[in-house]
Amino acid sequence: MAKELKVFRAWGSPFSFRVELALRLKGVSYESFEEDLANKSELLLRYNPIHKKIPVLLHDGKPIAESLVILEYIEEAFEGHPILPADPYEKAMARFWAKFIDEKCTLALWMSCWTQGEAQKGFIAQSTENLNILEDQLKGKRFFGGDSIGLVDIVASFIAHWCGVLQEVAGISLINEEKHPNLCRWVEDYVNYPAVKEFLPARERLLAFFTAKKEAIMATKAPVYK
Amino acid sequence: MAKELKVFRAWGSPFSFRVELALRLKGVSYESFEEDLANKSELLLRYNPIHKKIPVLLHDGKPIAESLVILEYIEEAFEGHPILPADPYEKAMARFWAKFIDEKCTLALWMSCWTQGEAQKGFIAQSTENLNILEDQLKGKRFFGGDSIGLVDIVASFIAHWCGVLQEVAGISLINEEKHPNLCRWVEDYVNYPAVKEFLPARERLLAFFTAKKEAIMATKAPVYK
């Protein structure tokens, strides 16, 4: 009997998307458990008591949290499409760029879309610098992972799909054809890669979700939007 | 001929300490290059253009930055003392706790020692919560890595050695025998582990360094100390 494999996820989360995409690339069947992030399940709190966040991967009763940690686990526990290169140096480079995107790019891009005034200017400047670095990284490469998608592409899913929606909601433009031809080509290739395309959350639904979130924030004048 | 292996490091840095300790545990010979952090070398800026920080490991002309990425590379590129468990699930747990210490604990502990007033109270509360979590993790275990030191212990070097010095400089007490008997026992065992003991920066020199830093900050009333 196959071991239990379950992802605690949330619709529209780029973090649980990473985990589920990796499992799909590996061709592994799994169950998913949709979390209500406003009212988290007892199971989620039991399986990730430290961060209390999705995604959590439950494999044969053993829980793993933190999307980058889960991706490494999936690479080691399952055969199929390689997520990391075999060569130790190339593997280190993939980990370096995945960490850069996870820790530096994602937050600055997110905050560029949810702030205003001087704070927004600062986050936009950081985002522009980060995007220029990624633009350079894609020179002469179809994907960050080379000819096929790997760890860095998976971690960058937010940039490929979510970021455009958020820019539209915020009325800003961070990634464009003129400044980032490689990145724009990568976005096209990535979102049209079959395993990605068939699983991305629908753009219109994301747009409606984030538009409603923006309106709610503006109505309450919550600090995040100052 | 052995391949070139060089660590760009700084005396007193817990981050380059991680890398050098891992190489020492592996029994690998390496050269070190002492950086002046106030006037970084052209080589460092060339090898780590993204973060411009130590440590950098240069192996056969190829640079790797970010201490956690370097530790994984060392584990894969060299034989000797295992830094990570062989089992994929145990490996995921080691990566989870290393990330927790690197991202959550170290910053909160550092800021607890360099802030005052309300800001300090907040960082002390975070640090206490984090230390209680680590205290639980050490129940029934000699090291975070089990019977011998591993990735989590190496990443936690800051807590074992630097933290006590900083607490003395700041006049606060975060880790103590009464609340954290497991953690205190771990500190003793860890700093007395031969490979660690012979390489830790001298406590008195660290104390003089951080005392001078505190005095300089107080004299200039720099924002970090507000």
XYZ file of C-alpha atoms in Angstrom:
452
model
C 0.000 0.000 0.000
C 1.298 3.450 -0.929
C 2.262 5.627 1.999
C -0.022 8.506 2.940
C 1.020 11.730 1.200
C -0.925 14.881 1.942
C -0.317 18.591 1.339
C -1.848 21.166 3.669
C -2.358 24.017 1.241
C -4.347 27.141 0.537
C -5.855 28.142 -2.769
C -3.891 31.025 -4.227
C -0.799 30.511 -2.052
C 2.443 30.632 -4.062
C 4.106 28.706 -1.207
C 1.891 25.628 -1.259
C 1.955 25.910 -5.079
C 5.722 25.238 -4.934
C 5.199 21.984 -3.070
C 2.312 20.705 -5.155
C 4.083 21.573 -8.421
C 7.166 19.622 -7.297
C 5.010 16.561 -6.519
C 3.274 16.879 -9.887
C 6.631 17.145 -11.691
C 7.696 13.954 -9.917
C 4.453 12.294 -11.016
C 3.520 11.425 -7.431
C -0.134 11.149 -6.352
C -1.098 13.051 -3.220
C -4.119 14.255 -1.332
C -4.596 17.904 -0.527
C -6.183 19.528 2.491
C -7.479 23.052 1.873
C -6.821 25.273 4.876
C -8.959 28.246 5.850
C -6.146 30.634 6.797
C -8.532 32.713 8.930
C -9.408 29.633 10.964
C -6.521 27.182 10.773
C -7.195 23.501 11.374
C -6.054 21.730 14.521
C -4.078 19.393 12.293
C -2.090 22.253 10.735
C -1.299 23.684 14.179
C -0.255 20.223 15.370
C 1.935 19.543 12.322
C 3.569 22.995 12.167
C 3.452 24.271 15.765
C 6.463 26.556 15.253
C 5.305 28.641 12.283
C 1.594 27.666 12.142
C 1.692 28.112 8.362
C 0.984 26.229 5.168
C 2.438 24.394 3.346
C 2.934 21.244 5.365
C 3.719 17.933 3.692
C 2.586 14.866 5.612
C 4.359 11.701 4.461
C 3.480 8.450 6.171
C 2.415 10.323 9.305
C 5.540 12.503 9.407
C 5.051 16.255 8.913
C 7.505 18.616 7.186
C 7.104 22.407 7.114
C 8.760 25.276 5.207
C 8.447 25.103 1.431
C 12.202 25.094 0.655
C 12.771 22.285 3.165
C 9.868 20.339 1.671
C 11.209 20.763 -1.886
C 14.571 19.275 -0.850
C 12.733 16.407 0.836
C 10.631 15.713 -2.258
C 13.809 15.621 -4.362
C 15.324 13.016 -2.050
C 12.254 10.920 -1.299
C 10.852 10.537 -4.842
C 12.175 9.570 -8.263
C 11.174 11.397 -11.442
C 11.849 14.898 -12.829
C 15.003 16.158 -11.061
C 14.453 19.384 -9.145
C 18.136 19.893 -8.302
C 21.233 19.347 -10.455
C 23.366 16.304 -9.592
C 26.668 18.223 -9.474
C 27.390 19.607 -5.958
C 28.509 23.030 -7.229
C 25.509 23.423 -9.539
C 23.303 22.289 -6.658
C 24.836 24.972 -4.412
C 24.127 27.604 -7.085
C 20.469 26.483 -7.315
C 20.160 26.714 -3.510
C 21.790 30.163 -3.517
C 19.338 31.558 -6.083
C 16.310 29.857 -4.514
C 17.263 31.488 -1.186
C 17.786 34.864 -2.884
C 14.335 34.727 -4.505
C 12.658 33.395 -1.356
C 14.228 35.855 1.079
C 14.973 38.973 -0.965
C 12.805 39.152 -4.072
C 9.438 37.871 -2.906
C 9.095 40.193 0.104
C 10.244 43.323 -1.756
C 7.874 42.605 -4.665
C 4.971 41.904 -2.305
C 5.582 45.066 -0.277
C 5.960 47.173 -3.460
C 2.341 46.298 -4.193
C 0.934 46.875 -0.686
C 2.595 50.122 0.398
C 2.463 53.729 -0.748
C 4.617 56.860 -0.682
C 8.206 56.694 0.524
C 7.922 53.109 1.777
C 6.711 51.999 -1.651
C 9.547 53.866 -3.383
C 12.055 51.972 -1.250
C 10.510 48.559 -1.988
C 10.252 49.360 -5.712
C 13.951 50.309 -5.772
C 14.868 47.028 -4.048
C 12.623 45.052 -6.383
C 14.112 46.692 -9.469
C 17.624 45.859 -8.302
C 16.629 42.242 -7.599
C 14.831 41.854 -10.931
C 17.869 43.197 -12.798
C 19.981 40.530 -11.080
C 17.527 37.803 -12.127
C 17.450 39.218 -15.674
C 21.236 38.671 -15.851
C 20.889 35.141 -14.475
C 18.615 34.153 -17.357
C 21.047 35.206 -20.105
C 21.377 32.319 -22.551
C 19.132 30.037 -20.468
C 15.563 28.955 -21.124
C 14.817 28.347 -17.440
C 16.753 29.129 -14.263
C 17.255 25.361 -14.128
C 18.650 25.252 -17.702
C 16.669 23.350 -20.332
C 14.038 22.130 -17.864
C 12.496 23.678 -14.784
C 14.131 23.154 -11.411
C 14.222 24.430 -7.827
C 14.826 28.098 -8.728
C 11.982 28.186 -11.269
C 9.618 26.544 -8.789
C 10.531 29.035 -6.046
C 10.133 31.887 -8.565
C 6.530 30.897 -9.410
C 5.373 33.988 -7.497
C 7.318 36.215 -9.919
C 5.967 34.408 -12.982
C 2.269 34.433 -12.119
C 1.288 36.240 -8.909
C 3.431 39.313 -9.421
C 1.660 40.473 -12.594
C -1.720 40.263 -10.857
C -0.484 42.218 -7.844
C 1.069 44.894 -10.067
C -2.271 45.313 -11.821
C -4.079 45.700 -8.482
C -1.467 48.190 -7.228
C -1.278 50.093 -10.530
C 2.489 49.730 -10.843
C 4.790 48.129 -13.405
C 7.944 46.402 -12.178
C 8.646 43.775 -14.823
C 8.468 44.902 -18.428
C 9.586 43.758 -21.854
C 11.963 46.670 -22.383
C 14.004 46.308 -19.181
C 13.619 42.572 -18.654
C 13.429 40.750 -21.991
C 14.920 37.536 -20.560
C 12.642 37.565 -17.532
C 9.549 38.239 -19.686
C 10.483 35.374 -22.013
C 11.030 33.141 -18.980
C 7.588 34.079 -17.595
C 6.003 33.081 -20.930
C 7.906 29.800 -21.155
C 7.331 28.975 -17.491
C 3.586 29.624 -17.286
C 3.146 27.633 -20.515
C 5.211 24.658 -19.334
C 2.544 21.911 -19.260
C 2.862 20.856 -15.588
C 2.780 24.522 -14.528
C 0.045 25.678 -16.896
C -2.441 22.998 -15.898
C -2.082 23.818 -12.210
C -1.674 27.620 -11.901
C -4.523 29.309 -10.026
C -6.763 31.166 -12.508
C -5.576 34.746 -13.091
C -9.090 36.212 -12.948
C -9.801 34.587 -9.595
C -6.476 35.838 -8.168
C -7.232 39.313 -9.511
C -10.666 39.325 -7.855
C -9.146 38.039 -4.603
C -6.395 40.671 -4.389
C -8.688 43.479 -5.577
C -11.110 42.635 -2.762
C -8.176 42.510 -0.324
C -7.008 45.960 -1.452
C -10.502 47.406 -1.059
C -10.829 45.910 2.429
C -7.455 47.349 3.437
C -8.323 50.804 2.063
C -11.679 50.754 3.842
C -10.068 50.025 7.219
C -6.969 52.134 6.565
C -4.917 49.301 8.009
C -1.253 50.182 8.585
C -0.010 47.845 5.847
C -1.341 50.232 3.228
C 0.115 53.448 4.670
C 47.526 18.293 -6.684
C 44.785 19.170 -4.193
C 42.242 21.691 -5.439
C 42.392 25.230 -4.075
C 40.130 25.638 -1.044
C 39.866 29.042 0.577
C 37.494 30.628 3.078
C 36.914 34.382 3.029
C 36.250 34.988 6.707
C 36.335 37.573 9.462
C 37.679 37.097 12.944
C 34.796 36.936 15.378
C 32.112 36.217 12.755
C 29.789 33.360 13.782
C 28.900 32.952 10.094
C 32.398 32.238 8.781
C 32.933 30.154 11.952
C 30.177 27.808 10.724
C 31.995 27.178 7.448
C 35.464 26.741 8.937
C 34.170 24.426 11.671
C 32.486 22.225 9.058
C 35.745 21.968 7.078
C 37.646 21.141 10.287
C 35.099 18.459 11.206
C 35.601 16.969 7.744
C 39.362 17.060 8.287
C 39.919 19.099 5.128
C 42.847 21.530 4.819
C 42.010 25.014 3.626
C 43.476 28.485 3.427
C 41.735 31.430 5.000
C 41.567 35.025 3.858
C 40.856 37.522 6.639
C 38.521 40.268 5.420
C 38.495 43.802 6.783
C 34.716 44.290 6.870
C 35.129 48.079 6.851
C 37.123 47.835 3.624
C 36.116 44.681 1.796
C 38.535 43.143 -0.685
C 37.946 43.269 -4.423
C 38.021 39.477 -4.396
C 35.152 39.255 -1.890
C 33.074 41.696 -3.950
C 33.855 39.698 -7.088
C 33.021 36.352 -5.504
C 29.855 37.490 -3.695
C 28.560 40.410 -5.785
C 24.960 39.888 -4.647
C 25.355 40.074 -0.864
C 28.949 41.393 -0.600
C 29.344 39.425 2.639
C 31.557 36.813 4.204
C 31.719 33.858 4.316
C 32.627 32.827 0.795
C 34.098 29.408 0.052
C 36.310 29.253 -3.033
C 36.790 25.702 -4.291
C 38.952 25.170 -7.362
C 38.195 28.717 -8.545
C 34.433 28.418 -7.972
C 32.889 30.688 -5.311
C 29.941 29.812 -3.057
C 28.240 32.306 -0.724
C 25.697 32.053 2.122
C 26.782 29.939 5.078
C 23.860 27.467 4.940
C 24.425 26.884 1.227
C 28.148 26.398 1.841
C 27.502 23.877 4.648
C 25.345 21.753 2.326
C 28.082 21.967 -0.325
C 30.778 20.889 2.134
C 28.636 17.901 3.127
C 28.352 16.822 -0.513
C 31.848 17.644 -1.716
C 33.887 16.105 1.133
C 33.988 12.825 3.029
C 34.424 12.637 6.798
C 32.259 13.625 9.803
C 28.650 13.706 8.509
C 26.991 17.076 8.968
C 23.550 15.895 7.880
C 21.719 12.641 8.670
C 21.445 10.125 5.802
C 17.680 9.584 6.193
C 15.654 12.077 4.064
C 13.153 12.828 6.845
C 15.842 13.361 9.486
C 17.696 15.534 6.977
C 14.551 17.634 6.448
C 14.247 18.080 10.227
C 17.883 19.237 10.465
C 17.281 21.735 7.655
C 14.076 22.957 9.344
C 15.827 23.662 12.656
C 18.913 25.170 11.020
C 16.631 27.566 9.141
C 14.702 28.362 12.336
C 17.912 29.211 14.208
C 19.397 31.120 11.272
C 16.314 33.194 10.459
C 14.411 33.520 13.738
C 16.693 32.999 16.731
C 19.922 34.703 15.723
C 18.369 38.055 14.742
C 16.093 38.262 17.816
C 18.986 37.413 20.165
C 21.296 39.927 18.468
C 18.689 42.700 18.568
C 17.859 41.931 22.230
C 21.434 42.935 23.007
C 21.599 46.076 20.845
C 18.295 47.785 21.534
C 16.667 49.406 24.571
C 13.192 50.189 25.909
C 10.107 48.839 24.136
C 12.041 47.542 21.136
C 14.296 45.534 23.451
C 11.294 44.126 25.336
C 9.848 42.864 22.062
C 13.096 41.187 20.985
C 13.595 39.658 24.436
C 10.059 38.206 24.309
C 10.758 36.717 20.860
C 14.111 35.361 22.021
C 12.598 33.773 25.113
C 9.944 32.037 23.022
C 12.580 30.783 20.571
C 14.911 29.579 23.333
C 12.053 27.676 24.993
C 11.438 25.917 21.674
C 15.118 24.960 21.408
C 15.106 23.812 25.045
C 12.343 21.331 24.126
C 14.263 20.153 21.066
C 17.208 19.113 23.225
C 15.173 16.850 25.527
C 16.939 13.510 25.715
C 19.603 14.520 23.204
C 23.239 15.415 23.791
C 23.474 17.566 20.657
C 20.845 18.839 18.221
C 22.433 16.341 15.832
C 22.037 13.464 18.341
C 25.199 11.849 19.695
C 27.540 13.932 17.554
C 27.372 17.502 16.312
C 25.660 18.247 13.013
C 24.209 21.051 10.908
C 21.915 22.444 13.628
C 24.686 22.563 16.235
C 27.029 24.279 13.781
C 24.405 26.889 12.876
C 23.674 27.388 16.602
C 27.325 28.237 17.399
C 26.234 31.849 17.894
C 23.910 30.779 20.714
C 26.583 28.624 22.368
C 29.430 31.131 22.415
C 28.651 34.632 21.117
C 25.329 35.051 22.886
C 26.772 34.874 26.418
C 29.316 37.572 25.582
C 26.660 39.850 24.091
C 24.377 39.360 27.095
C 27.217 40.394 29.383
C 27.851 43.541 27.304
C 24.133 44.380 27.256
C 23.578 43.524 30.940
C 20.748 41.087 30.234
C 20.225 37.382 30.884
C 18.333 35.353 28.299
C 19.681 31.834 28.717
C 19.924 30.520 32.258
C 20.272 27.218 34.099
C 16.856 27.425 35.736
C 14.772 27.967 32.607
C 16.999 26.192 30.099
C 18.792 23.252 31.722
C 19.022 21.308 28.439
C 20.289 24.305 26.504
C 22.871 25.131 29.209
C 24.096 21.535 29.217
C 24.280 21.636 25.394
C 26.318 24.863 25.520
C 28.801 23.176 27.888
C 29.057 20.024 25.788
C 29.276 21.948 22.535
C 31.953 24.476 23.473
C 34.006 21.632 24.958
C 33.698 19.384 21.888
C 37.341 19.176 20.765
C 36.949 20.495 17.189
C 34.835 23.386 18.484
C 36.908 24.210 21.556
C 40.199 24.499 19.688
C 38.734 26.940 17.180
C 36.303 29.217 19.060
C 37.357 32.871 19.112
C 38.667 33.786 22.585
C 35.885 34.970 24.894
C 37.935 37.855 26.307
C 38.743 39.184 22.845
C 35.076 38.982 21.798
C 34.082 40.743 25.026
C 36.567 43.563 24.397
C 35.393 43.844 20.780
C 31.678 44.085 21.604
C 32.258 46.345 24.632
C 34.152 48.783 22.379
C 31.349 48.537 19.812
C 28.753 49.349 22.470
C 30.754 52.344 23.671
C 31.146 53.624 20.120
C 27.419 53.280 19.502
C 26.526 55.048 22.765
C 28.968 57.871 21.989
C 27.409 58.511 18.587
C 23.845 57.764 19.716
C 23.431 55.753 16.526
C 19.831 54.667 15.842
C 20.570 50.970 16.440
C 20.879 51.665 20.152
C 17.732 53.764 20.567
